[in-house]
Amino acid sequence: MPTVYPIVPGHEIVGRVTKVGSGVTKFKPGDLAGVGCLVDSDHTCPNCQDDLEQLCPNQTLTFNSPDKHLGGVTYGGYSERIVVDEHFVLRVPTNLDLAGVAPLLCAGITTYSPMRRWGNLKGKKVGVVGLGGLGHMGVKFARAFGAHVVVFTTSPGKKEDALRLGADEVIISSNAEEMKKYAGTFNFILDTIAADHDINAYINMLGRDGNITLVGAPQTPLQVSAFALLFGRKSLSGSLIGGIAETQEMLDFCAENNITSDVEIIPIQKVNEAYERLLKSHVKYRFSIDMSSLKSE
Ligand SMILES: [Zn+2]
């Protein structure tokens, strides 16, 4: 989708309700609330009826999406306030660090949803490819689901951190010998890599009926070996955030299991610097912007 300027990004938003409309029943002023990637949908299509608003063909994204009410495009969370239909507003648990909750609204649900859909991961062997904003959440959820968690990374420097986040093992994916040892042993793999990479190397890690789900989006098409899938009845899937009901379920799960994203809090004035660091993966693992800094120069 082409960017429409001026743009106000931000779709991992946490704050307090300041005002509610007369028809609002779920929230009152003072409540904690969150807004993720979606602010509207048609409520009538088969996907909406199945609580899968993220797949609605008439959805409105939180920013840079045609605004059905005001015209122009929607503006996101890098702002003092946002007005949203209560159906798309999440209840935020009061026992969690709010800066660490914000990334749950995209990175959290993106990794939670495909693992939940796979089924009961207790005792299963789960791989997480890549340890960034998405990957570190994947590790935390897989651990909380009771899986044996293995992180695939190209950076030996990330090994210690992967173990701290809850991984049982770490595989340096550039080490062919190490990769060979684990071939055919995984039930499920979450692939969070947004750059071009050899997907067949990970399909080969799956055991019979294993599934690898893409949540990262490389710009160039991936080359998939059919034989890698045929032998072992393996499957390759994609997944996109989650519906509103499932996002609420994920937040409640996080409250029960004390899960948040690892964040570094920055003022809005440092956003360009943060972007440069993001490109170099110099963040553990998400930046959270303190929006009160908008008021200072
Ligand atoms: Zn719909």
mmCIF file of C-alpha atoms and ligand atoms in Angstrom:
data_model
loop_
_atom_site.group_PDB
_atom_site.id
_atom_site.type_symbol
_atom_site.label_atom_id
_atom_site.label_comp_id
_atom_site.label_asym_id
_atom_site.label_seq_id
_atom_site.Cartn_x
_atom_site.Cartn_y
_atom_site.Cartn_z
ATOM 1 C CA MET A 1 0.000 0.000 0.000
ATOM 2 C CA PRO A 2 1.633 3.310 -1.005
ATOM 3 C CA THR A 3 2.342 5.716 1.846
ATOM 4 C CA VAL A 4 0.140 8.818 1.896
ATOM 5 C CA TYR A 5 1.930 11.864 3.307
ATOM 6 C CA PRO A 6 1.667 13.405 5.811
ATOM 7 C CA ILE A 7 1.649 10.108 7.707
ATOM 8 C CA VAL A 8 1.185 9.464 11.430
ATOM 9 C CA PRO A 9 2.328 5.864 12.065
ATOM 10 C CA GLY A 10 1.854 3.786 15.204
ATOM 11 C CA HIS A 11 -0.338 0.717 15.621
ATOM 12 C CA GLU A 12 0.785 -0.569 19.019
ATOM 13 C CA ILE A 13 -1.004 1.963 21.193
ATOM 14 C CA VAL A 14 -1.637 1.926 24.947
ATOM 15 C CA GLY A 15 -3.116 4.695 27.037
ATOM 16 C CA ARG A 16 -6.067 5.833 29.113
ATOM 17 C CA VAL A 17 -9.572 6.571 27.937
ATOM 18 C CA THR A 18 -10.296 10.310 28.246
ATOM 19 C CA LYS A 19 -13.818 10.468 26.791
ATOM 20 C CA VAL A 20 -16.444 8.003 25.578
ATOM 21 C CA GLY A 21 -19.414 8.441 23.258
ATOM 22 C CA SER A 22 -23.003 7.935 24.468
ATOM 23 C CA GLY A 23 -23.241 4.440 22.921
ATOM 24 C CA VAL A 24 -20.066 3.095 24.523
ATOM 25 C CA THR A 25 -20.564 0.277 27.036
ATOM 26 C CA LYS A 26 -17.153 -1.401 27.438
ATOM 27 C CA PHE A 27 -15.087 1.577 28.601
ATOM 28 C CA LYS A 28 -15.255 4.606 30.841
ATOM 29 C CA PRO A 29 -12.890 7.569 31.278
ATOM 30 C CA GLY A 30 -9.779 6.564 33.194
ATOM 31 C CA ASP A 31 -9.711 2.962 31.951
ATOM 32 C CA LEU A 32 -6.542 1.576 30.434
ATOM 33 C CA ALA A 33 -7.045 0.743 26.773
ATOM 34 C CA GLY A 34 -5.118 -0.480 23.754
ATOM 35 C CA VAL A 35 -5.445 -0.156 19.991
ATOM 36 C CA GLY A 36 -3.660 -2.434 17.563
ATOM 37 C CA CYS A 37 -3.437 -2.588 13.771
ATOM 38 C CA LEU A 38 -7.165 -2.266 13.038
ATOM 39 C CA VAL A 39 -9.720 0.451 13.793
ATOM 40 C CA ASP A 40 -12.677 -0.672 11.665
ATOM 41 C CA SER A 41 -14.121 -3.432 9.476
ATOM 42 C CA ASP A 42 -17.480 -4.135 7.808
ATOM 43 C CA HIS A 43 -18.718 -6.426 10.647
ATOM 44 C CA THR A 44 -20.735 -8.441 8.097
ATOM 45 C CA CYS A 45 -18.388 -10.503 5.898
ATOM 46 C CA PRO A 46 -17.714 -14.187 6.709
ATOM 47 C CA ASN A 47 -14.344 -13.299 8.278
ATOM 48 C CA CYS A 48 -15.849 -10.664 10.573
ATOM 49 C CA GLN A 49 -18.602 -13.108 11.551
ATOM 50 C CA ASP A 50 -15.866 -15.536 12.601
ATOM 51 C CA ASP A 51 -14.093 -12.837 14.675
ATOM 52 C CA LEU A 52 -11.304 -12.592 12.087
ATOM 53 C CA GLU A 53 -11.474 -8.855 11.391
ATOM 54 C CA GLN A 54 -7.810 -8.903 10.383
ATOM 55 C CA LEU A 55 -8.874 -10.757 7.216
ATOM 56 C CA CYS A 56 -11.868 -8.515 6.390
ATOM 57 C CA PRO A 57 -11.666 -7.162 2.824
ATOM 58 C CA ASN A 58 -13.183 -3.875 4.042
ATOM 59 C CA GLN A 59 -10.993 -3.346 7.087
ATOM 60 C CA THR A 60 -9.590 0.042 8.076
ATOM 61 C CA LEU A 61 -5.992 -0.064 9.271
ATOM 62 C CA THR A 62 -4.943 2.173 12.144
ATOM 63 C CA PHE A 63 -2.823 4.401 9.919
ATOM 64 C CA ASN A 64 -2.484 5.189 6.223
ATOM 65 C CA SER A 65 -5.852 3.583 5.445
ATOM 66 C CA PRO A 66 -8.785 5.421 3.787
ATOM 67 C CA ASP A 67 -10.833 6.964 6.610
ATOM 68 C CA LYS A 68 -14.523 6.156 6.044
ATOM 69 C CA HIS A 69 -15.717 8.750 8.543
ATOM 70 C CA LEU A 70 -13.508 11.798 8.007
ATOM 71 C CA GLY A 71 -12.129 11.259 4.499
ATOM 72 C CA GLY A 72 -8.390 11.285 3.870
ATOM 73 C CA VAL A 73 -6.409 8.579 5.647
ATOM 74 C CA THR A 74 -6.327 7.352 9.237
ATOM 75 C CA TYR A 75 -3.623 8.583 11.606
ATOM 76 C CA GLY A 76 -1.988 6.265 14.142
ATOM 77 C CA GLY A 77 -0.559 6.342 17.608
ATOM 78 C CA TYR A 78 2.343 8.795 17.289
ATOM 79 C CA SER A 79 -0.133 11.377 18.553
ATOM 80 C CA GLU A 80 -1.724 12.826 21.678
ATOM 81 C CA ARG A 81 -5.010 10.980 21.202
ATOM 82 C CA ILE A 82 -6.935 8.660 18.925
ATOM 83 C CA VAL A 83 -10.683 8.109 18.438
ATOM 84 C CA VAL A 84 -11.694 4.483 17.840
ATOM 85 C CA ASP A 85 -14.892 2.421 17.651
ATOM 86 C CA GLU A 86 -15.012 0.522 20.963
ATOM 87 C CA HIS A 87 -15.199 -2.828 19.151
ATOM 88 C CA PHE A 88 -11.571 -2.275 18.121
ATOM 89 C CA VAL A 89 -10.379 -1.155 21.567
ATOM 90 C CA LEU A 90 -8.750 -3.741 23.840
ATOM 91 C CA ARG A 91 -8.945 -3.951 27.618
ATOM 92 C CA VAL A 92 -5.409 -3.633 28.975
ATOM 93 C CA PRO A 93 -4.521 -5.621 32.115
ATOM 94 C CA THR A 94 -3.562 -3.429 35.068
ATOM 95 C CA ASN A 95 -0.763 -5.687 36.353
ATOM 96 C CA LEU A 96 1.619 -5.299 33.403
ATOM 97 C CA ASP A 97 4.206 -2.654 32.503
ATOM 98 C CA LEU A 98 2.422 -0.476 29.952
ATOM 99 C CA ALA A 99 5.475 0.270 27.794
ATOM 100 C CA GLY A 100 5.967 -3.481 27.444
ATOM 101 C CA VAL A 101 2.281 -4.049 26.676
ATOM 102 C CA ALA A 102 2.172 -1.781 23.604
ATOM 103 C CA PRO A 103 4.110 -4.178 21.301
ATOM 104 C CA LEU A 104 1.773 -7.012 22.271
ATOM 105 C CA LEU A 105 -0.845 -5.338 20.078
ATOM 106 C CA CYS A 106 1.058 -6.234 16.909
ATOM 107 C CA ALA A 107 4.187 -8.296 17.636
ATOM 108 C CA GLY A 108 2.403 -10.148 20.443
ATOM 109 C CA ILE A 109 -0.748 -11.191 18.603
ATOM 110 C CA THR A 110 1.218 -11.935 15.407
ATOM 111 C CA THR A 111 3.191 -14.633 17.197
ATOM 112 C CA TYR A 112 0.489 -15.801 19.639
ATOM 113 C CA SER A 113 -2.181 -16.469 17.000
ATOM 114 C CA PRO A 114 -0.419 -19.034 14.748
ATOM 115 C CA MET A 115 0.907 -21.003 17.721
ATOM 116 C CA ARG A 116 -2.547 -21.131 19.301
ATOM 117 C CA ARG A 117 -4.075 -22.189 15.986
ATOM 118 C CA TRP A 118 -1.577 -25.038 15.630
ATOM 119 C CA GLY A 119 -3.018 -26.656 18.770
ATOM 120 C CA ASN A 120 -1.658 -27.740 22.128
ATOM 121 C CA LEU A 121 2.101 -27.124 22.035
ATOM 122 C CA LYS A 122 2.769 -28.644 25.458
ATOM 123 C CA GLY A 123 5.739 -30.968 25.126
ATOM 124 C CA LYS A 124 6.110 -30.228 21.395
ATOM 125 C CA LYS A 125 9.309 -29.057 19.776
ATOM 126 C CA VAL A 126 8.894 -25.497 18.540
ATOM 127 C CA GLY A 127 11.420 -23.512 16.528
ATOM 128 C CA VAL A 128 11.534 -19.736 16.340
ATOM 129 C CA VAL A 129 13.519 -18.375 13.392
ATOM 130 C CA GLY A 130 15.000 -14.953 14.092
ATOM 131 C CA LEU A 131 15.250 -13.196 17.447
ATOM 132 C CA GLY A 132 13.921 -9.685 16.945
ATOM 133 C CA GLY A 133 10.696 -7.868 17.833
ATOM 134 C CA LEU A 134 8.539 -10.791 16.686
ATOM 135 C CA GLY A 135 10.937 -13.618 17.528
ATOM 136 C CA HIS A 136 11.465 -12.639 21.144
ATOM 137 C CA MET A 137 7.681 -12.687 21.662
ATOM 138 C CA GLY A 138 7.476 -16.052 19.900
ATOM 139 C CA VAL A 139 9.986 -17.468 22.381
ATOM 140 C CA LYS A 140 8.060 -16.137 25.372
ATOM 141 C CA PHE A 141 4.722 -17.520 24.163
ATOM 142 C CA ALA A 142 6.117 -20.900 23.103
ATOM 143 C CA ARG A 143 7.700 -21.224 26.538
ATOM 144 C CA ALA A 144 4.435 -20.263 28.259
ATOM 145 C CA PHE A 145 2.579 -22.866 26.140
ATOM 146 C CA GLY A 146 4.895 -25.529 27.546
ATOM 147 C CA ALA A 147 6.852 -26.237 24.360
ATOM 148 C CA HIS A 148 10.498 -27.204 24.045
ATOM 149 C CA VAL A 149 11.733 -23.983 22.449
ATOM 150 C CA VAL A 150 14.620 -23.770 20.003
ATOM 151 C CA VAL A 151 15.803 -20.463 18.533
ATOM 152 C CA PHE A 152 17.435 -20.328 15.095
ATOM 153 C CA THR A 153 19.671 -17.306 14.689
ATOM 154 C CA THR A 154 22.565 -16.234 12.484
ATOM 155 C CA SER A 155 24.083 -14.243 15.370
ATOM 156 C CA PRO A 156 26.072 -16.228 17.975
ATOM 157 C CA GLY A 157 25.889 -13.062 20.096
ATOM 158 C CA LYS A 158 22.154 -13.609 20.591
ATOM 159 C CA LYS A 159 22.528 -17.046 22.171
ATOM 160 C CA GLU A 160 22.677 -15.901 25.782
ATOM 161 C CA ASP A 161 19.710 -13.600 25.357
ATOM 162 C CA ALA A 162 17.634 -16.313 23.688
ATOM 163 C CA LEU A 163 18.184 -18.560 26.708
ATOM 164 C CA ARG A 164 17.302 -15.696 29.066
ATOM 165 C CA LEU A 165 14.034 -15.131 27.173
ATOM 166 C CA GLY A 166 13.041 -18.774 27.639
ATOM 167 C CA ALA A 167 14.640 -20.823 24.855
ATOM 168 C CA ASP A 168 15.802 -24.321 25.775
ATOM 169 C CA GLU A 169 18.319 -24.462 22.925
ATOM 170 C CA VAL A 170 19.845 -22.152 20.330
ATOM 171 C CA ILE A 171 20.998 -23.204 16.855
ATOM 172 C CA ILE A 172 23.343 -21.040 14.810
ATOM 173 C CA SER A 173 21.639 -21.463 11.453
ATOM 174 C CA SER A 174 24.800 -20.851 9.408
ATOM 175 C CA ASN A 175 26.362 -23.954 10.979
ATOM 176 C CA ALA A 176 25.405 -26.745 8.536
ATOM 177 C CA GLU A 177 26.573 -29.524 10.863
ATOM 178 C CA GLU A 178 24.429 -28.247 13.698
ATOM 179 C CA MET A 179 21.406 -27.839 11.404
ATOM 180 C CA LYS A 180 21.817 -31.411 10.144
ATOM 181 C CA LYS A 181 21.689 -32.775 13.683
ATOM 182 C CA TYR A 182 18.211 -31.312 14.230
ATOM 183 C CA ALA A 183 16.706 -32.192 10.824
ATOM 184 C CA GLY A 184 13.246 -33.767 10.936
ATOM 185 C CA THR A 185 12.656 -33.165 14.641
ATOM 186 C CA PHE A 186 10.339 -30.141 14.880
ATOM 187 C CA ASN A 187 6.531 -30.074 15.215
ATOM 188 C CA PHE A 188 6.114 -26.382 14.500
ATOM 189 C CA ILE A 189 8.365 -23.537 13.373
ATOM 190 C CA LEU A 190 7.547 -19.838 13.518
ATOM 191 C CA ASP A 191 9.508 -17.979 10.841
ATOM 192 C CA THR A 192 9.827 -14.278 11.712
ATOM 193 C CA ILE A 193 12.478 -13.343 9.119
ATOM 194 C CA ALA A 194 11.563 -10.369 6.926
ATOM 195 C CA ALA A 195 14.663 -10.669 4.702
ATOM 196 C CA ASP A 196 15.324 -13.157 1.917
ATOM 197 C CA HIS A 197 16.358 -16.557 3.342
ATOM 198 C CA ASP A 198 16.463 -20.270 2.530
ATOM 199 C CA ILE A 199 13.057 -21.525 3.661
ATOM 200 C CA ASN A 200 13.917 -25.124 2.661
ATOM 201 C CA ALA A 201 16.576 -25.271 5.372
ATOM 202 C CA TYR A 202 13.781 -24.839 7.919
ATOM 203 C CA ILE A 203 11.230 -27.065 6.170
ATOM 204 C CA ASN A 204 13.904 -29.778 6.494
ATOM 205 C CA MET A 205 13.880 -29.248 10.263
ATOM 206 C CA LEU A 206 10.201 -30.330 10.449
ATOM 207 C CA GLY A 207 9.117 -33.842 11.306
ATOM 208 C CA ARG A 208 6.072 -35.643 9.869
ATOM 209 C CA ASP A 209 3.041 -33.339 9.491
ATOM 210 C CA GLY A 210 5.110 -30.462 10.802
ATOM 211 C CA ASN A 211 4.159 -26.909 9.961
ATOM 212 C CA ILE A 212 6.196 -23.802 9.359
ATOM 213 C CA THR A 213 4.284 -20.515 9.542
ATOM 214 C CA LEU A 214 5.577 -17.286 8.057
ATOM 215 C CA VAL A 215 4.903 -14.111 10.008
ATOM 216 C CA GLY A 216 7.732 -12.100 8.473
ATOM 217 C CA ALA A 217 7.349 -10.831 4.922
ATOM 218 C CA PRO A 218 10.442 -10.958 2.659
ATOM 219 C CA GLN A 219 10.064 -8.619 -0.322
ATOM 220 C CA THR A 220 11.191 -11.179 -2.904
ATOM 221 C CA PRO A 221 9.321 -14.501 -3.381
ATOM 222 C CA LEU A 222 10.823 -17.447 -1.487
ATOM 223 C CA GLN A 223 11.989 -20.514 -3.448
ATOM 224 C CA VAL A 224 10.154 -23.508 -1.982
ATOM 225 C CA SER A 225 11.251 -27.054 -2.742
ATOM 226 C CA ALA A 226 8.106 -29.170 -3.256
ATOM 227 C CA PHE A 227 10.039 -32.307 -2.312
ATOM 228 C CA ALA A 228 10.929 -30.775 1.046
ATOM 229 C CA LEU A 229 7.175 -30.568 1.749
ATOM 230 C CA LEU A 230 6.088 -33.873 0.124
ATOM 231 C CA PHE A 231 8.375 -36.086 2.161
ATOM 232 C CA GLY A 232 6.773 -35.856 5.579
ATOM 233 C CA ARG A 233 3.424 -34.259 4.557
ATOM 234 C CA LYS A 234 4.709 -30.930 5.798
ATOM 235 C CA SER A 235 2.898 -27.635 5.402
ATOM 236 C CA LEU A 236 3.888 -24.030 4.902
ATOM 237 C CA SER A 237 1.468 -21.338 6.084
ATOM 238 C CA GLY A 238 1.184 -17.637 6.666
ATOM 239 C CA SER A 239 -0.489 -15.734 9.466
ATOM 240 C CA LEU A 240 -1.516 -12.108 9.927
ATOM 241 C CA ILE A 241 -1.936 -10.523 13.387
ATOM 242 C CA GLY A 242 -5.241 -11.817 14.872
ATOM 243 C CA GLY A 243 -8.892 -10.859 15.346
ATOM 244 C CA ILE A 244 -10.049 -8.550 18.125
ATOM 245 C CA ALA A 245 -11.399 -11.358 20.339
ATOM 246 C CA GLU A 246 -8.157 -13.308 20.019
ATOM 247 C CA THR A 247 -6.097 -10.166 20.700
ATOM 248 C CA GLN A 248 -8.045 -9.720 23.949
ATOM 249 C CA GLU A 249 -7.471 -13.394 24.779
ATOM 250 C CA MET A 250 -3.722 -12.856 24.175
ATOM 251 C CA LEU A 251 -3.630 -9.806 26.485
ATOM 252 C CA ASP A 252 -5.450 -11.738 29.215
ATOM 253 C CA PHE A 253 -3.024 -14.651 28.742
ATOM 254 C CA CYS A 254 -0.130 -12.195 29.129
ATOM 255 C CA ALA A 255 -1.662 -10.846 32.342
ATOM 256 C CA GLU A 256 -1.951 -14.359 33.789
ATOM 257 C CA ASN A 257 1.556 -15.365 32.734
ATOM 258 C CA ASN A 258 3.245 -12.017 33.336
ATOM 259 C CA ILE A 259 4.370 -11.645 29.710
ATOM 260 C CA THR A 260 5.355 -8.335 28.125
ATOM 261 C CA SER A 261 7.670 -7.282 25.338
ATOM 262 C CA ASP A 262 11.241 -6.266 26.219
ATOM 263 C CA VAL A 263 11.348 -2.573 25.351
ATOM 264 C CA GLU A 264 13.541 0.491 25.404
ATOM 265 C CA ILE A 265 11.528 3.633 26.093
ATOM 266 C CA ILE A 266 12.399 6.675 24.009
ATOM 267 C CA PRO A 267 10.993 10.195 23.616
ATOM 268 C CA ILE A 268 9.452 11.016 20.216
ATOM 269 C CA GLN A 269 12.424 13.330 19.542
ATOM 270 C CA LYS A 270 14.665 10.241 19.211
ATOM 271 C CA VAL A 271 12.490 8.491 16.648
ATOM 272 C CA ASN A 272 14.883 8.958 13.706
ATOM 273 C CA GLU A 273 17.828 7.717 15.743
ATOM 274 C CA ALA A 274 15.726 4.734 16.826
ATOM 275 C CA TYR A 275 14.887 3.965 13.189
ATOM 276 C CA GLU A 276 18.580 3.902 12.264
ATOM 277 C CA ARG A 277 19.300 1.562 15.182
ATOM 278 C CA LEU A 278 16.360 -0.640 14.187
ATOM 279 C CA LEU A 279 17.888 -1.152 10.736
ATOM 280 C CA LYS A 280 21.033 -2.426 12.468
ATOM 281 C CA SER A 281 19.043 -4.584 14.960
ATOM 282 C CA HIS A 282 20.406 -2.467 17.796
ATOM 283 C CA VAL A 283 17.356 -2.797 20.011
ATOM 284 C CA LYS A 284 16.189 -5.292 22.597
ATOM 285 C CA TYR A 285 13.572 -5.787 21.274
ATOM 286 C CA ARG A 286 11.135 -2.987 20.590
ATOM 287 C CA PHE A 287 11.221 0.770 21.066
ATOM 288 C CA SER A 288 8.260 2.168 22.994
ATOM 289 C CA ILE A 289 7.685 5.873 22.508
ATOM 290 C CA ASP A 290 6.552 7.831 25.557
ATOM 291 C CA MET A 291 3.971 10.081 23.909
ATOM 292 C CA SER A 292 4.031 12.615 26.765
ATOM 293 C CA SER A 293 7.306 13.713 25.136
ATOM 294 C CA LEU A 294 5.264 15.216 22.253
ATOM 295 C CA LYS A 295 4.581 18.193 24.509
ATOM 296 C CA SER A 296 8.285 18.970 25.046
ATOM 297 C CA GLU A 297 10.387 20.552 22.326
HETATM 298 ZN ZN ZN B 1 -15.571 -8.051 7.319
#
